[in-house]
Short mmCIF file of C-alpha atoms and ligand atoms in Angstrom, two decimals:
data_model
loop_
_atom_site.label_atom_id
_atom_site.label_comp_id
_atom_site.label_asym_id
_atom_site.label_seq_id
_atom_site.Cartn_x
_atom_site.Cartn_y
_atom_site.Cartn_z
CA UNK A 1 12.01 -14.63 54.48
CA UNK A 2 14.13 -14.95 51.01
CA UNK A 3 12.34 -18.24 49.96
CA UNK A 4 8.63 -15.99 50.75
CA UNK A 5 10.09 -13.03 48.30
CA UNK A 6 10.84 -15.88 45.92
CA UNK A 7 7.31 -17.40 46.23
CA UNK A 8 6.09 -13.54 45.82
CA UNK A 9 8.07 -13.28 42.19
CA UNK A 10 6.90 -16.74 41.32
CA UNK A 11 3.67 -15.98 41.34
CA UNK A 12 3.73 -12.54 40.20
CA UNK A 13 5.96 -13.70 36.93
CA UNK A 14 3.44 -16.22 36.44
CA UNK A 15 0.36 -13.79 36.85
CA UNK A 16 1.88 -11.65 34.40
CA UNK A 17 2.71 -14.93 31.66
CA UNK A 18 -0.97 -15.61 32.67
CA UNK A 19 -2.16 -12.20 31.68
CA UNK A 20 0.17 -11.87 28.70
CA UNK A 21 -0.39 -15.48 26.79
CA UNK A 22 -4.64 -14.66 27.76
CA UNK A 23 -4.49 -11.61 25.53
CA UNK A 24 -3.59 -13.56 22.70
CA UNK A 25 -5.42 -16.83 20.79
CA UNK A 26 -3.86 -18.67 18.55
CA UNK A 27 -5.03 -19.09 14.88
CA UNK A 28 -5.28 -23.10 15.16
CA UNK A 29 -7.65 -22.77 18.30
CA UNK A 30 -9.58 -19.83 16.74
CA UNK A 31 -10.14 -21.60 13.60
CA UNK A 32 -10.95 -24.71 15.43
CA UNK A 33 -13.42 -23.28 17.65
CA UNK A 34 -15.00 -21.25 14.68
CA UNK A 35 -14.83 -24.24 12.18
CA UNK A 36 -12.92 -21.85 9.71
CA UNK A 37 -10.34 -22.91 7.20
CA UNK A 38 -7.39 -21.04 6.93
CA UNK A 39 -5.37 -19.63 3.65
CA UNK A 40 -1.95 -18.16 4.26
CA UNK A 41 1.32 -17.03 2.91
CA UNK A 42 3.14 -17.28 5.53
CA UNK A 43 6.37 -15.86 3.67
CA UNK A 44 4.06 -12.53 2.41
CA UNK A 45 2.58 -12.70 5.43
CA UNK A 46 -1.20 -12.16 5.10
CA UNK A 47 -3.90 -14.31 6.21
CA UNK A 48 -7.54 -15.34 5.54
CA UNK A 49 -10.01 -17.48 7.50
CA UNK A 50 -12.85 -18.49 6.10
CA UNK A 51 -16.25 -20.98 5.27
CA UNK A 52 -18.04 -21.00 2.69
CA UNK A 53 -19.89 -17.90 2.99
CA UNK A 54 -17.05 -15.22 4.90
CA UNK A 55 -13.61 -14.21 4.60
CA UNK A 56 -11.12 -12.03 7.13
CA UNK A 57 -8.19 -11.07 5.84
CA UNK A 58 -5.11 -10.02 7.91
CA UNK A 59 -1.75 -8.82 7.65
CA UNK A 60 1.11 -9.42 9.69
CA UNK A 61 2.68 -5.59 10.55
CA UNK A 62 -0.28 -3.86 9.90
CA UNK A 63 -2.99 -3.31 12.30
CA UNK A 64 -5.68 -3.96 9.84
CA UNK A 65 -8.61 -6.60 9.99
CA UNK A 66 -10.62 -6.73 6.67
CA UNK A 67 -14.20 -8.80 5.93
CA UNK A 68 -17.24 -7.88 3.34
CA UNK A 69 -13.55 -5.72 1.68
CA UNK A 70 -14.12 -3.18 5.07
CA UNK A 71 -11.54 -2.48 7.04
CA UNK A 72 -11.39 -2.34 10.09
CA UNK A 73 -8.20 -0.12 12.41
CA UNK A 74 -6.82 -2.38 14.87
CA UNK A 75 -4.38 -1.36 18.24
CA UNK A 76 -2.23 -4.16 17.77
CA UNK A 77 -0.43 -6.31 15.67
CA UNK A 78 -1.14 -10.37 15.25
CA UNK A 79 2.63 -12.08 16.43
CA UNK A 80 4.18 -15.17 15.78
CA UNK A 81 5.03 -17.38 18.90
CA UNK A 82 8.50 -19.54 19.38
CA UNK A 83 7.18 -22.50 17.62
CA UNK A 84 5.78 -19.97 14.57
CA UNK A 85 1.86 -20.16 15.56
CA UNK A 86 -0.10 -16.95 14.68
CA UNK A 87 -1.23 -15.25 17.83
CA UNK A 88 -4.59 -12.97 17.08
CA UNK A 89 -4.97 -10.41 20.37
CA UNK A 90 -8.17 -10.58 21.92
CA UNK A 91 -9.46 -7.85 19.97
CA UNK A 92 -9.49 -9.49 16.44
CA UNK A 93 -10.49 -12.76 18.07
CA UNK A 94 -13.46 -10.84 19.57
CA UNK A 95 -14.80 -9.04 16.40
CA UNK A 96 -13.63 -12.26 14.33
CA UNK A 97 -16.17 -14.68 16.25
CA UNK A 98 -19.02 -11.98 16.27
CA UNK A 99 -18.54 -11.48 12.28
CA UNK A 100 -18.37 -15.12 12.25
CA UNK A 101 -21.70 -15.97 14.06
CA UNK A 102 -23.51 -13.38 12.75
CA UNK A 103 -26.14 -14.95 10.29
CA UNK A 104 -25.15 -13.76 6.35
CA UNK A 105 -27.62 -11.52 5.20
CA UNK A 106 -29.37 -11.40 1.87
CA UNK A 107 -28.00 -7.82 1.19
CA UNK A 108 -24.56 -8.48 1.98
CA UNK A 109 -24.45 -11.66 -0.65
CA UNK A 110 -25.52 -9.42 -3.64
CA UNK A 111 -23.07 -6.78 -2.47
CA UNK A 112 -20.50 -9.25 -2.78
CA UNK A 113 -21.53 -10.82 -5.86
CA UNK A 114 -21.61 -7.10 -7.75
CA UNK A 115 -18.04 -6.35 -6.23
CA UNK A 116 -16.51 -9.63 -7.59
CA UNK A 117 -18.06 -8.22 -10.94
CA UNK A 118 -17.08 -5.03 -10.70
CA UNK A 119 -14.02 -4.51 -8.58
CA UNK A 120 -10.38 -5.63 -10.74
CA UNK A 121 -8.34 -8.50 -8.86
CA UNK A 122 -5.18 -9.32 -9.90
CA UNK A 123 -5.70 -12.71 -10.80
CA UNK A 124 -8.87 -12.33 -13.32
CA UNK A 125 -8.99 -9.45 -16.23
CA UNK A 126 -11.99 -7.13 -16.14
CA UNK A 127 -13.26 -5.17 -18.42
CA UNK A 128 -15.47 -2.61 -17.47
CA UNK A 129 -17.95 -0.78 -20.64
CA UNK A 130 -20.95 0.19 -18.53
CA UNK A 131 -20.28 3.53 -17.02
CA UNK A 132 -21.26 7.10 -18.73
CA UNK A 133 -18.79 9.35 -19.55
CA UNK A 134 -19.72 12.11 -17.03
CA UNK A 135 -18.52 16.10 -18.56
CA UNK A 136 -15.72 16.27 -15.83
CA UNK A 137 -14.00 13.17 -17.45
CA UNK A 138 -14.24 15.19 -20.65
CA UNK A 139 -11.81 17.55 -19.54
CA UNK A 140 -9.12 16.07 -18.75
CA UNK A 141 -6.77 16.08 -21.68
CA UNK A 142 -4.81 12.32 -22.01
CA UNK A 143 -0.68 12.87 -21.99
CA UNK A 144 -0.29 11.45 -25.03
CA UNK A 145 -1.60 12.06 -28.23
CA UNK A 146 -0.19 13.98 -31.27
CA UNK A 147 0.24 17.13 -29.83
CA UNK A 148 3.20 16.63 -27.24
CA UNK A 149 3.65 18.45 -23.84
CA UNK A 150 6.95 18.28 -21.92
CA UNK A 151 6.54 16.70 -18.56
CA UNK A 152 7.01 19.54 -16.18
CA UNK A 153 5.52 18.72 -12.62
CA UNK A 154 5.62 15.86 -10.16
CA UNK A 155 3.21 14.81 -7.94
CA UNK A 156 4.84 13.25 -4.63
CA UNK A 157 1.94 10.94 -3.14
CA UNK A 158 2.70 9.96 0.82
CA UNK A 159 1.01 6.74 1.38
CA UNK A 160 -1.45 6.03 3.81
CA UNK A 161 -2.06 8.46 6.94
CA UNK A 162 -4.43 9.71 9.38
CA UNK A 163 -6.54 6.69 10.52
CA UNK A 164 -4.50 4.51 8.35
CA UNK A 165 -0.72 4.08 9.98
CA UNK A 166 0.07 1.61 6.80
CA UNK A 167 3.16 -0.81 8.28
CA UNK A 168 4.28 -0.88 11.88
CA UNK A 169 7.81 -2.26 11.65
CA UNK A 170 10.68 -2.54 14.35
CA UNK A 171 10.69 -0.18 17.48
CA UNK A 172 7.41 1.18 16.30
CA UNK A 173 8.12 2.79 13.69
CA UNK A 174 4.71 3.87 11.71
CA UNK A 175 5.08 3.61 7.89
CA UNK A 176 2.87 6.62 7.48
CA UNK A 177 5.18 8.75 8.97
CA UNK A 178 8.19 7.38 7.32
CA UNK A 179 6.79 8.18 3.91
CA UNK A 180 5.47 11.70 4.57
CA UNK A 181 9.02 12.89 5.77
CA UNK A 182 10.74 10.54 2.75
CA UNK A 183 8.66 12.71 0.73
CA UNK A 184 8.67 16.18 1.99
CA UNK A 185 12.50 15.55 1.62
CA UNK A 186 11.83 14.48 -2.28
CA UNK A 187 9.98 17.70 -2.59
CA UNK A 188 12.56 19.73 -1.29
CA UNK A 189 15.05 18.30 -3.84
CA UNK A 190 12.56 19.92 -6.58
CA UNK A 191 12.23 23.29 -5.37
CA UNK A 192 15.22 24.79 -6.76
CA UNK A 193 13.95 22.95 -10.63
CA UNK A 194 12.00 26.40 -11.81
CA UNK A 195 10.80 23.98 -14.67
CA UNK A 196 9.82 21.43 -13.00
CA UNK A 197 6.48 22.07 -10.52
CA UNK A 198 6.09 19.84 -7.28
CA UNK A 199 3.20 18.97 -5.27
CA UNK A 200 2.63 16.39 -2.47
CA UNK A 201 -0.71 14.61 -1.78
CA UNK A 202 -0.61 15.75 1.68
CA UNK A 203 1.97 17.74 4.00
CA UNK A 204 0.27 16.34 7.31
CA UNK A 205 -0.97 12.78 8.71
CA UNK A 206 -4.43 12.94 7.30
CA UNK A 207 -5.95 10.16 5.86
CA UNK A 208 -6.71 11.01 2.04
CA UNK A 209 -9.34 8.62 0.23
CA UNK A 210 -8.22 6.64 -3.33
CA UNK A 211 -10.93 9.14 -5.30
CA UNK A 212 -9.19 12.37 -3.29
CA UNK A 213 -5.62 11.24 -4.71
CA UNK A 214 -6.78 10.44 -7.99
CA UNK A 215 -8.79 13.93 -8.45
CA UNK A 216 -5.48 16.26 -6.87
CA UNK A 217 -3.91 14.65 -10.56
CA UNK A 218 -7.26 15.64 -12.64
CA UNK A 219 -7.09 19.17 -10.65
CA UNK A 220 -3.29 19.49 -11.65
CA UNK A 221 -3.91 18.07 -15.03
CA UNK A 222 -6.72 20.41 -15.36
CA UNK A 223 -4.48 23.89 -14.11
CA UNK A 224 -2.41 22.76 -17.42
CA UNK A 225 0.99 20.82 -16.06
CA UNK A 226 1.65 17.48 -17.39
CA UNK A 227 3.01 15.49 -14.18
CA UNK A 228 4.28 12.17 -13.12
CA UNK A 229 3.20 10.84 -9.74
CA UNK A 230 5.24 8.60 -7.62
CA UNK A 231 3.97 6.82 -4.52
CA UNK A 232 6.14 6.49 -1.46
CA UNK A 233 5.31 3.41 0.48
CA UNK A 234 7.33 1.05 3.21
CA UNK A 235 7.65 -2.47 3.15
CA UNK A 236 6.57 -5.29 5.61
CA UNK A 237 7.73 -8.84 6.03
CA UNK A 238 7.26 -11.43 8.10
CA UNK A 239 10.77 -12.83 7.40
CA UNK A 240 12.81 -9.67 8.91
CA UNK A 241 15.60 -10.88 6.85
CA UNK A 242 14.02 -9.58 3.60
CA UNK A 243 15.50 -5.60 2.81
CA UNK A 244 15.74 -3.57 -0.14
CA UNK A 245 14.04 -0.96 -2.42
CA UNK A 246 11.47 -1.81 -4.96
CA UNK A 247 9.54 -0.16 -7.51
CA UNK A 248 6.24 -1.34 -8.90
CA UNK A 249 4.26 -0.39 -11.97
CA UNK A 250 0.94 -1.17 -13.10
CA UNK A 251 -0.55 -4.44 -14.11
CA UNK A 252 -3.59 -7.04 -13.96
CA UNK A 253 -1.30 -9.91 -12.75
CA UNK A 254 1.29 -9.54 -10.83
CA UNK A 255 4.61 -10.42 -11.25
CA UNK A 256 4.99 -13.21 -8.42
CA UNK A 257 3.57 -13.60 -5.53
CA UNK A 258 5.56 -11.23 -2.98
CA UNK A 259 4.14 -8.68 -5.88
CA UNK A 260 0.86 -10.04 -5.15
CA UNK A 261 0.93 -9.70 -1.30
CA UNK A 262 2.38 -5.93 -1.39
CA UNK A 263 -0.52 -5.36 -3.96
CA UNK A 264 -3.36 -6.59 -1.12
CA UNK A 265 -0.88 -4.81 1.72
CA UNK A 266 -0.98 -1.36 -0.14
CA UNK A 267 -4.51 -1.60 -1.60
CA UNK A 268 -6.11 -2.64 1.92
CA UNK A 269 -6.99 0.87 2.97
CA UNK A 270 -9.75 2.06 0.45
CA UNK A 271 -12.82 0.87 1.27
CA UNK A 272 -14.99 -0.52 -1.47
CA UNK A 273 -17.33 2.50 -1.66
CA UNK A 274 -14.54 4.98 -2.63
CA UNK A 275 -13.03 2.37 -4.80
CA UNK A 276 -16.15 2.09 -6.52
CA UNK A 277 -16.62 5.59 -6.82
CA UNK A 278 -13.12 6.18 -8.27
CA UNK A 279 -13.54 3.45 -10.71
CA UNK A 280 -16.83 5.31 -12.29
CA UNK A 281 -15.26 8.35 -12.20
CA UNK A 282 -12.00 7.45 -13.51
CA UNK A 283 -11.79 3.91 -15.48
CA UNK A 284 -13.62 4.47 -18.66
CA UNK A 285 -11.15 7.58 -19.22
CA UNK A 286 -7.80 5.21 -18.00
CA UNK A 287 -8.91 2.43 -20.77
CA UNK A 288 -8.59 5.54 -23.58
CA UNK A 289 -4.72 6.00 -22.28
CA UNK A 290 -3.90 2.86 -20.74
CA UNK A 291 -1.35 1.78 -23.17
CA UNK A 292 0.84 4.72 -23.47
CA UNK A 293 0.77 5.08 -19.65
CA UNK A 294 2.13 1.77 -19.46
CA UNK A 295 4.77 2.39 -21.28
CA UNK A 296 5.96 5.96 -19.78
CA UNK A 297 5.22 4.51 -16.04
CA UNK A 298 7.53 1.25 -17.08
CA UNK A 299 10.47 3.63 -18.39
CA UNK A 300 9.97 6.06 -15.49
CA UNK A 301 10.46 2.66 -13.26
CA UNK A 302 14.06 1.84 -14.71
CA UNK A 303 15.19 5.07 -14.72
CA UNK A 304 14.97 4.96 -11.21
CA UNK A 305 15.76 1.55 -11.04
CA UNK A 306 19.24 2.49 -12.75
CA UNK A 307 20.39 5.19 -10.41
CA UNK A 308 19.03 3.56 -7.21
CA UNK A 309 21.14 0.30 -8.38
CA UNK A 310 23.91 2.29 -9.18
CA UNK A 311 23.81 3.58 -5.53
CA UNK A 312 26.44 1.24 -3.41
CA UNK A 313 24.43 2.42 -0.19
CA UNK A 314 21.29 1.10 -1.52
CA UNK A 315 19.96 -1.96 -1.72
CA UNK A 316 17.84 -2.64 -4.94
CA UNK A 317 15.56 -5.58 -4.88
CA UNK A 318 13.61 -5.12 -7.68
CA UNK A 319 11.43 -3.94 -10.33
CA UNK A 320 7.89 -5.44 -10.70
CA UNK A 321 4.41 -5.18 -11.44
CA UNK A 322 1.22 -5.09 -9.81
CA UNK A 323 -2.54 -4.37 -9.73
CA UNK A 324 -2.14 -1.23 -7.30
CA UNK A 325 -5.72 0.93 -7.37
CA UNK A 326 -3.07 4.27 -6.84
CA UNK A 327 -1.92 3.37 -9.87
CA UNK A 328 -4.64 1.69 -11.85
CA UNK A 329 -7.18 4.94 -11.70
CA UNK A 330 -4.07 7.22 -12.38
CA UNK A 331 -4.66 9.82 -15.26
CA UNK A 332 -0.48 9.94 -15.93
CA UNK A 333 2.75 7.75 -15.78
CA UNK A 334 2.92 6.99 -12.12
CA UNK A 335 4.68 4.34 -10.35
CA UNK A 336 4.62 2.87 -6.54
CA UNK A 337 8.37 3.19 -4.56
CA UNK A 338 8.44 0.63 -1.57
CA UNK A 339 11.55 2.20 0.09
CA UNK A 340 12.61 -0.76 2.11
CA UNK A 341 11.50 -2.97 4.92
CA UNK A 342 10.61 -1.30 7.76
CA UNK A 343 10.50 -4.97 9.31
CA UNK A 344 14.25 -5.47 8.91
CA UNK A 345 16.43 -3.83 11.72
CA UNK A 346 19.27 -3.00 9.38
CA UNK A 347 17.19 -1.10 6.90
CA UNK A 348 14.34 0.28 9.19
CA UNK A 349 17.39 1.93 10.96
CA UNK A 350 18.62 3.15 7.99
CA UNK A 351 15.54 4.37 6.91
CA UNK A 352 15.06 6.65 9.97
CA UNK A 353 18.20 7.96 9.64
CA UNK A 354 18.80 11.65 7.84
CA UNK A 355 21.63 11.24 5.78
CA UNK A 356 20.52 7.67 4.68
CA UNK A 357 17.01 9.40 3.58
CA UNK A 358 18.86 12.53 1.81
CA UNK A 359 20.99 9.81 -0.53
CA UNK A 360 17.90 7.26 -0.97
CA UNK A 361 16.12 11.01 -2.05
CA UNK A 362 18.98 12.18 -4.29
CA UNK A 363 18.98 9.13 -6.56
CA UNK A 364 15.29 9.18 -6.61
CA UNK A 365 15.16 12.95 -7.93
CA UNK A 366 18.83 11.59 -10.47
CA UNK A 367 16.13 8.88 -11.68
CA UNK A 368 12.92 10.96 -12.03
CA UNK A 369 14.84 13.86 -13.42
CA UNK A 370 17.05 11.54 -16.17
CA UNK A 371 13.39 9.98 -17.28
CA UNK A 372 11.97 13.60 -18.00
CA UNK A 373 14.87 14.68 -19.52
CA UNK A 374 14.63 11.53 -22.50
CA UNK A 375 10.75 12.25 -22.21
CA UNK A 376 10.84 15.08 -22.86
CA UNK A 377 14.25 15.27 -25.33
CA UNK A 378 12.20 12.60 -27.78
CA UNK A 379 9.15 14.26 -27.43
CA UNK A 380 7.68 11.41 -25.61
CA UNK A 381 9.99 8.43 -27.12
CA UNK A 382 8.85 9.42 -31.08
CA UNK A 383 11.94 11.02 -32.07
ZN1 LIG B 1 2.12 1.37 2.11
#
C-alpha cells in the first residue's frame, strides 16, 4: 500500500516537472530551431534574436516582447534556469516563431528604413530640420531667455501604468504601482509650499501615451507656471545583487552601458506612432532650448544627488545620462529618478515599506526644493 502512494507521488511530481519545464523553451533551442542569432547583455538583462531581416527584443522583469519597435504585453516573465539558460514561456515562443516565419513585407522594410532615419538612438546623433513649426509650438514660451521667471511648479510624472505594468520585481511587486504611490507621496510633501504648484501625470493606473505627458507640460507651461518635471521609475536587474537610487538626465549617448539598457527598459512602452507624433510636435521647439535645459536638468540632478547621498538610509548609485524620449521631447529641466531595484529583496522590501518611502520622499522634495531655491536666487545661474 505505502510503496503504491509512493508510485502515485512519483508520477504526479513528475507530471507536474513535465507540465512545468513544457511551458517554457529555452533560448538556445528556440534560436536553433528558428536559425536566429542572438545579442544579449546578460548583466542589463535584455535580449534580441534576430536574421538579417527581424529583430525581438526582450527584457528580463518586464513582460514586454518588442519587433517592427511594437510592443507587445506579455503574462509572464522569461526566467533563467540553474545552469543560467534563458527560458521564453510558451507564449513568446509562440508569437516569436509566427513573427519569424511570416514572409517580410515590402511595407514593413520602408517603415523601418524611415524610423532608423527618423527616430534618435543613443548610439548615432540625429538631427532632425524637416518638420513645420505648427502655431501651437509657437506658444509655448522657452524657460530661458532674457526675461527670467522663478521656477514655481513641479510636475511629478508616475511612470508607466494601465496596460503597461513597467518592472515586475520580487514577490510581484508591479513597478507601476510602486511609482504612482512614491509619487502621490512626493506630491503630498508639496502641498503645504503655497509657492510652489504640484501636479502629477496621473493619480490612477492608466496608461498615458509619450505625446499625452509631453502636452500636460505645454498645457502647464501654457496656464503661465514655469515647472520642473521629474520622472519616478523602478529599476530591474538580472543580477538581484545590484540596489540603489539613480538619477538620469538627458543625452544622445549614454553614459555606459547599464545607462544604455535602463534607456531601452524605460523607453520600451511608446510605440513608434506616438513617438513619431511627439517628435513633430515637439523636437523642432526642444532644439531652440536644448542647451539651457541641459544645463538646469544636470544641476537639478545633483541637487538631488547631494541630499539623497547625504541620506545614510539610502543607497546612491549614481548619476548618469541617457537618451530617455520622457526627457528628450520635454519643454523644461526634467530629469528621470530610478528609485531602486525592485529586483533586489533588500531594497524592493524597502521600497514597499511606508516609512522607507516617506524618507526616500523627504530628501527628494530637500533636493528639488534646494535646486529652485539657487534657480531661482541667481535668476537662473546669471547672477
Ligand atoms: Zn520604468
Amino acid at each position: 500500500m505505502e510503496r503504491k502512494k509512493v508510485l502515485i507521488f512519483v508520477f504526479c511530481l513528475f507530471f507536474i516537472l513535465q507540465s512545468s519545464s513544457s511551458n517554457y523553451v529555452s533560448i538556445s533551442s528556440l534560436s536553433k530551431d528558428l536559425n536566429l542569432k542572438v545579442k544579449y547583455s546578460l548583466d542589463f538583462g535584455y535580449f534580441e534574436l534576430f536574421n538579417d531581416k527581424k529583430k525581438v527584443r526582450i527584457f528580463s522583469g518586464m513582460p514586454y516582447l518588442i519587433y517592427e519597435n511594437k510592443i507587445n504585453y506579455m503574462e509572464e516573465l522569461i526566467k533563467l534556469d540553474k545552469n543560467g539558460e534563458i527560458l521564453f514561456p510558451i507564449a513568446y515562443v509562440n508569437l516569436i516563431k509566427e513573427y519569424f516565419r511570416e514572409k517580410p513585407s515590402i511595407t514593413f522594410e520602408k517603415k523601418t528604413n524611415l524610423e532608423q532615419k527618423s527616430l534618435p538612438s543613443s548610439s548615432s546623433k540625429v538631427t532632425i530640420s524637416s518638420f513645420s513649426q505648427s502655431s501651437s509650438i509657437k506658444q509655448i514660451q522657452p524657460v530661458t531667455g532674457e526675461k527670467f521667471k522663478p521656477i514655481n511648479c513641479i510636475i511629478i510624472d508616475p511612470g508607466h501604468g494601465g496596460k503597461d505594468p513597467g518592472g515586475l520585481g520580487i514577490g510581484g511587486i508591479e513597478e507601476k504601482k510602486l511609482v504612482l504611490q512614491v509619487s502621490k507621496r512626493l506630491y503630498d510633501c508639496f502641498r503645504d509650499n503655497s509657492s510652489i504648484k504640484v501636479f502629477l501625470t496621473r493619480r490612477d493606473d492608466r496608461y498615458l501615451t509619450l505625446k499625452e505627458r509631453i502636452e500636460m507640460v505645454k498645457s502647464i507651461l501654457n496656464r503661465g507656471y514655469n515647472p520642473i518635471f521629474i520622472s519616478i521609475h523602478g529599476n530591474i536587474s538580472l543580477k538581484p545583487d545590484i540596489y540603489g537610487f539613480e538619477i538620469y538626465t538627458l543625452s544622445e549617448d549614454s553614459t555606459d552601458e547599464e545607462a544604455m539598457a535602463v534607456e531601452l527598459k524605460e523607453n520600451a512602452n511608446f510605440d513608434v506612432k506616438d513617438i513619431k507624433e511627439t517628435e513633430e510636435l515637439f523636437y523642432i521647439l526642444k532644439d531652440l532650448i536644448i542647451d539651457g535645459l541641459i544645463v538646469q536638468s544636470e544641476s537639478l540632478a545633483s541637487f538631488i544627488s547631494k541630499k539623497i547621498s547625504s541620506n545614510s538610509e539610502i543607497k546612491f548609485k549614481a548619476q548618469k545620462k541617457a537618451n530617455f524620449f520622457v526627457l528628450r521631447y520635454n519643454l523644461v529641466p526634467s530629469v528621470l529618478v530610478e528609485i531602486g531595484y525592485i529586483s533586489n529583496l533588500k531594497e524592493a522590501k524597502l521600497l514597499n515599506n511606508r516609512e522607507y518611502q516617506k524618507k526616500l520622499v523627504n530628501s527628494l522634495k530637500e533636493g528639488i526644493m534646494s535646486f529652485i531655491d539657487y534657480y531661482n536666487k541667481t535668476k537662473g545661474f546669471l547672477k
